[in-house]
């Protein structure tokens, strides 16, 4: 799909324009970029069917941007972006990836030190040329160096969220070929890891030649690493590498098991086979020269004396021992989710009205949807103060009456609750200030259906202090949920330092819920922390943190992340019915 390519160019234009001190045009381009990224429809098709007028129907797309989209679809480039690049010869995409650097600082660094790219930046920081500049200082220089190091270690890996739509699209194309009998996505994508090295497809067929021809001539291909009858490798325009392996149907299950990985899981499995006098490889499970399983993946696990193990937990972290004892947890599933409590509306920095969000929630089959806008400390996100929150409550009550539930629906009255289709709840995502206090008065928090609190400022604090800060917020009796606890941004910003065990102990004591933030850039908690939280019997919630109604779909990534952390339905509070959830929040 061209959607993401266009979105990336719009983000780039927005950055260049910000560098030129423009205010409104960057916002317009960013808005259009978010729409492009989140819409399900293919932009090319919209244009083919309805031309410019159809493009203008898209949220955030006006005449000017519609014309840019047309230009790109027709010519493969956008002239104004290329002109901006010529005018300022800075590799802004490379530099903006460094945590703490925005367009303004980048421009300043260019003017003062002629820094054009990451290499220049690294050199200058190592020579301590950055610290003396106005507005920078020793600390910023150190942060920049750390940021560069971090980028180096995560280089070459892609976010699952960035590539999954394209992977599914290609899998669908392959599936439609008549020579393809079976197809799976394997490797780290099947395991739903948060970042992906390369994509692995597996196909069963006895006519591989035409499939390989098709694969290496996909429109997105820019390089063919290798092409053979059983394996081909390609690189796509966006930089991702993809492998396709084709095997006969009779060894499809064994190949799927092998190429799903992880490597550590496979090694442990082969050892088990050996202790049983068997041999396991990508062709099958063998006793001597007799194949005892191969066509079906489940059969392989069964013959090894194991329960079938869901791909998300194949990491050799104890899953094999549990499967031997027939004791694997029953992992949470997508359709266990009954609602979402972390959504930003256009009252703060979200794109959509509350009503639009609620309608989307209904279409996803949710029982409840929580609006949790930013609060006043976050001025750049248009955070709400006490007065605005009270106004918002009135608006939510109105929409609930108009579209959904009668206001007087008694929650204790089970019979009436069964009529409720989807209920809008009001919460907020308040800020945990530097000293651990919350930026909204308790008497206001008390009136909300739920309160999320999160750290959105002063990330670089000593571990002790950051831990105390979050603990103090959890001790506030009105705080129900802590959002994105470690603050990491994948490929962008490290976690801040916290004493996770201390925080867990406090969550247990105060009954605070920890969020599994499903935004593909966050996926915070990570799998290991989810598992620890579950083992302590502390409840979690999977939240989209959406700023656009289509982003409610981020939940998919949160559910996979929860599964990677061994979470079950009972561990996750937004699998509860509305009534049970509200009782629990009380
Ligand atoms: P990635 O691509 O870095 O995100 O991670 P994976 O897990 O997709 O790794 P990849 O693409 O190198 O290989 C796909 C799967 O193939 C891997 O998960 C397990 C299997 N595999 C590859 N090489 C080996 C190996 O040397 N030994 C074993 N046991 N399995 C391997
Ligand atoms: Ca891979
Ligand atoms: Ca691979």
mmCIF file of N, CA and C in Angstrom, residues 13 83 85 119 134 137 161 169 200 230 243 247 251 263 300 313 328 348 374 428 441 555 578:
data_model
loop_
_atom_site.group_PDB
_atom_site.id
_atom_site.type_symbol
_atom_site.label_atom_id
_atom_site.label_comp_id
_atom_site.label_asym_id
_atom_site.label_seq_id
_atom_site.Cartn_x
_atom_site.Cartn_y
_atom_site.Cartn_z
ATOM 1 N N UNK A 13 7.881 16.390 5.323
ATOM 2 C CA UNK A 13 7.559 17.777 4.942
ATOM 3 C C UNK A 13 7.254 18.591 6.199
ATOM 4 N N UNK A 83 12.088 20.073 -3.063
ATOM 5 C CA UNK A 83 12.605 21.445 -2.999
ATOM 6 C C UNK A 83 13.066 21.788 -1.582
ATOM 7 N N UNK A 85 14.119 19.756 0.658
ATOM 8 C CA UNK A 85 15.353 19.011 0.912
ATOM 9 C C UNK A 85 16.559 19.713 0.304
ATOM 10 N N UNK A 119 26.307 10.973 11.614
ATOM 11 C CA UNK A 119 27.768 10.878 11.737
ATOM 12 C C UNK A 119 28.356 12.201 12.238
ATOM 13 N N UNK A 134 24.074 27.377 23.227
ATOM 14 C CA UNK A 134 22.966 27.906 23.995
ATOM 15 C C UNK A 134 21.779 26.932 23.959
ATOM 16 N N UNK A 137 24.023 22.176 26.702
ATOM 17 C CA UNK A 137 24.587 21.806 28.008
ATOM 18 C C UNK A 137 25.099 20.376 28.052
ATOM 19 N N UNK A 161 4.414 -3.291 14.146
ATOM 20 C CA UNK A 161 3.292 -2.457 13.715
ATOM 21 C C UNK A 161 3.528 -1.775 12.377
ATOM 22 N N UNK A 169 -0.758 -8.340 3.537
ATOM 23 C CA UNK A 169 -1.158 -8.099 2.158
ATOM 24 C C UNK A 169 -0.422 -9.064 1.208
ATOM 25 N N UNK A 200 9.507 -14.032 7.367
ATOM 26 C CA UNK A 200 9.635 -15.377 6.815
ATOM 27 C C UNK A 200 8.266 -15.900 6.398
ATOM 28 N N UNK A 230 13.572 -23.685 -3.574
ATOM 29 C CA UNK A 230 13.049 -23.877 -2.228
ATOM 30 C C UNK A 230 13.113 -22.603 -1.402
ATOM 31 N N UNK A 243 11.966 -13.549 3.304
ATOM 32 C CA UNK A 243 12.338 -14.881 2.803
ATOM 33 C C UNK A 243 11.066 -15.640 2.475
ATOM 34 N N UNK A 247 7.971 -25.776 0.489
ATOM 35 C CA UNK A 247 8.227 -27.187 0.825
ATOM 36 C C UNK A 247 7.046 -28.032 0.339
ATOM 37 N N UNK A 251 5.934 -32.182 4.420
ATOM 38 C CA UNK A 251 6.810 -31.708 5.500
ATOM 39 C C UNK A 251 6.445 -30.278 5.940
ATOM 40 N N UNK A 263 14.900 -19.808 17.786
ATOM 41 C CA UNK A 263 16.023 -20.726 17.709
ATOM 42 C C UNK A 263 16.202 -21.460 19.039
ATOM 43 N N UNK A 300 3.609 -32.879 15.641
ATOM 44 C CA UNK A 300 5.016 -32.915 16.080
ATOM 45 C C UNK A 300 5.103 -32.724 17.588
ATOM 46 N N UNK A 313 4.742 -17.721 22.667
ATOM 47 C CA UNK A 313 5.551 -18.027 23.857
ATOM 48 C C UNK A 313 6.660 -19.038 23.560
ATOM 49 N N UNK A 328 0.109 -25.665 30.380
ATOM 50 C CA UNK A 328 0.260 -24.332 29.781
ATOM 51 C C UNK A 328 -0.922 -23.457 30.160
ATOM 52 N N UNK A 348 -8.702 16.739 23.716
ATOM 53 C CA UNK A 348 -7.271 17.043 23.914
ATOM 54 C C UNK A 348 -6.569 16.893 22.576
ATOM 55 N N UNK A 374 -5.829 13.833 27.831
ATOM 56 C CA UNK A 374 -4.721 14.384 28.626
ATOM 57 C C UNK A 374 -5.253 15.495 29.539
ATOM 58 N N UNK A 428 -9.570 10.035 32.572
ATOM 59 C CA UNK A 428 -8.591 10.974 32.030
ATOM 60 C C UNK A 428 -7.239 10.288 32.124
ATOM 61 N N UNK A 441 -7.141 17.966 40.665
ATOM 62 C CA UNK A 441 -7.560 17.873 42.074
ATOM 63 C C UNK A 441 -8.342 16.588 42.348
ATOM 64 N N UNK A 555 -5.244 -2.568 19.610
ATOM 65 C CA UNK A 555 -5.481 -3.592 20.622
ATOM 66 C C UNK A 555 -4.874 -4.938 20.212
ATOM 67 N N UNK A 578 -19.051 -4.893 31.610
ATOM 68 C CA UNK A 578 -19.108 -3.528 32.139
ATOM 69 C C UNK A 578 -19.379 -3.522 33.638
#
